[in-house]
Amino acid sequence: MSFDQTTTTADGRTIGGPVMEVKNITLRFGGVTAIKDISFDILEGEIRAIIGPNGAGKTSMLNVINGFYHAQEGQITFRGETRSRMRPYHAAVSGISRTFQNVALFSGMSTLDNIMAGRALKMNKGFIWQMLRYGPAMNEEIKHRRAVEEIIDFLELEHIRHTPVGQLPYGLQKRVELGRALAAEPSLLLLDEPMAGMNVEEKEDMSRYILDVNDQFGTTITLIEHDMGVVMDIADRVVVLDYGKKIADGTPSEVQRNQAVIDAYLGVPS
Amino acid sequence: MLYRESGQFKTNYKQDSAIFPILQDRIAIMFYLAVAFIVIPIFGSNFFIDSMMIPFLIFTLAAIGLNILTGYTGQISLGSGAFMGVGAYSAYKLVTIFPDTNVILLIVLSGFFAAGIGMIFGLPSLRIKGFYLVVTTLAAQFFLEWAFIRIPWLYNYNDSGAIEVPRREVMNVIVTGPEASSVTRYLIVLSIVVVMTWIASNLIHGRIGRSWMMIRDMDIAAELIGVRPLYAKISAFAVSSFYCGVAGAMMVFLWLGAAEVESFDSNQSFLLLFMVIIGGLGSLVGSYLGAAFIWMLPVVLRALPKLFGLDINTATVEHINFMIIGALIVFFLIIEPNGMARMWSMLKQKLRVWPFPY
Ligand SMILES: Nc1ncnc2c1ncn2[C@@H]1O[C@H](COP(=O)(O)OP(=O)(O)OP(=O)(O)O)[C@@H](O)[C@H]1O
Ligand SMILES: [Mg+2]
């Protein structure tokens, strides 16, 4: 299957050329090779899933993409810029934001402040104005508050706006974390198991939010997910990892029929 | 029924982003300010002002400083006493070098010296965390104490080794020195503390305060979002030390009148930490409550037995004082890590919905 040119999906979304190309990435921790020579691409506007059994290297892959881990070999091209190492700060600056497998919210801060925190990079008014909370600092605060309120509306978080997130149930925390990632207005959104530990209803809500983000804001999304049903429903293309190696790459239905994938999930030794 | 937000609709984010969105809170603040600025100067005895209000306000300011670092940014420090010292010695040098400059201005400026030293001692926080950072702040404490003794230039080579506050006037009113009146000194301390509380509150509610709290709650996520730990941590050390420094300068110039290195030793640092823990980590109101509690408790303990006609000697009172503080710290750390400030806000929450249970 080729997406070299702009294509339109069955549900009318536009998918463009590659925004990110991952080439021959190898990541080792001492003797353990978490990722072995993996290459794949992510296309503008698509929902790309990464799946695989536990310990396959999925989270490590996201960590390499946003500069949290440094791969020993290989390189990543994002929007025309090629690099083999970068700091997480620069990934954030270049428009990549993410959520974490184990929620990594600022637990002592309210929902509102957590999502405001997501706009950290967009706010820069100086110390003196911040001291006075006046003029440019106040204008900036209000401007971003308005954008954050839109996210709060979008994710239906109005009722917990002022609640410290540490007190929220897990499902809501995951949603706030999505909100925080969205607040940065990323062009590439990385989601690490956004539906882990959720019940069916919560999963449906989360799937809807992810599809809406992709559809309304045109955000390119890469997500890790264990629930195959969800992956089949929302992903455009799927990369399958097993023991740090890529064993399949294609549309959900292609991947589902792939013998290597079936073996990996059934535990057949390769 | 008195304390309600119903009916007070916020029609824009500016109102909702206000620091006291509820009308009754604003009225309460006005009331406290009126009491502090008008009622106490008129009706307060010199004893009350000198041994209760002035030290309470000065410790509050230092507690706010420590709270910014420990409560808001999550960097525990045992060096805040020494940073008060940096402010005090800087103010002393400034006042003797520039005898004709407004002494209130110099007291505030001395905060910048504390901020500078604080930034230097904050640098290790970029590499180390938790227990090891506590140890480096304690090392800063001991190093600075050593400097206060071993660098005679700091106390102008006095034989006593102490700094003594000279008499200074501002607009023909005696402000420092033994002849300065309690009310004058009180009003200066109060004004500085009120303005600096307002500034702290502004910082905390804005971009910079959020970056501090992000570092406190999850420093890795903060960096992934785009907060630079260097700026966030060092600015917290700077602001925190500035507050402690001004508090230290005021302590010598507007309260004690003279000081030696003992005023800034590690006991002082621990006392400030206790204020912050009991009052509430990450709360400005808590800094006031904690300072009031730790400062007023011994005074009350000394007065209580006399009220009941009992005669308990001072040593016993001291012991009881320490036992109560110790027990409370354990209590707050285990049961209510957010301190008295949390109890205060729960009380307000109850008032808000009263008389309904929820
Ligand atoms: N920081 C690290 N230090 C050492 N080993 C690591 C580190 N991070 C990951 N690994 C190892 O790399 C391998 C891949 O881990 P990773 O977390 O990427 O898997 P995963 O596919 O996300 O699994 P899961 O589905 O359980 O989340 C594992 O063997 C893990 O132990
Ligand atoms: Mg994982």
PDB file of N, CA and C and ligand atoms in Angstrom, chain A residues 59 101 192-193, ligand 2:
ATOM      1  N   THR A  59       7.155   1.438  23.976  1.00  0.00           N
ATOM      2  CA  THR A  59       7.399   2.671  24.732  1.00  0.00           C
ATOM      3  C   THR A  59       8.792   3.215  24.441  1.00  0.00           C
ATOM      4  N   GLN A 101       2.508   6.073  29.420  1.00  0.00           N
ATOM      5  CA  GLN A 101       1.848   4.817  29.774  1.00  0.00           C
ATOM      6  C   GLN A 101       1.343   4.872  31.217  1.00  0.00           C
ATOM      7  N   ASP A 192       0.824   6.922  24.527  1.00  0.00           N
ATOM      8  CA  ASP A 192       1.262   5.612  25.003  1.00  0.00           C
ATOM      9  C   ASP A 192       0.147   4.952  25.805  1.00  0.00           C
ATOM     10  N   GLU A 193      -0.514   4.010  25.183  1.00  0.00           N
ATOM     11  CA  GLU A 193      -1.627   3.278  25.799  1.00  0.00           C
ATOM     12  C   GLU A 193      -2.653   4.207  26.444  1.00  0.00           C
TER      13      GLU A 193
HETATM   14 MG    MG C   2       5.108   0.399  27.118  1.00  0.00          MG
END
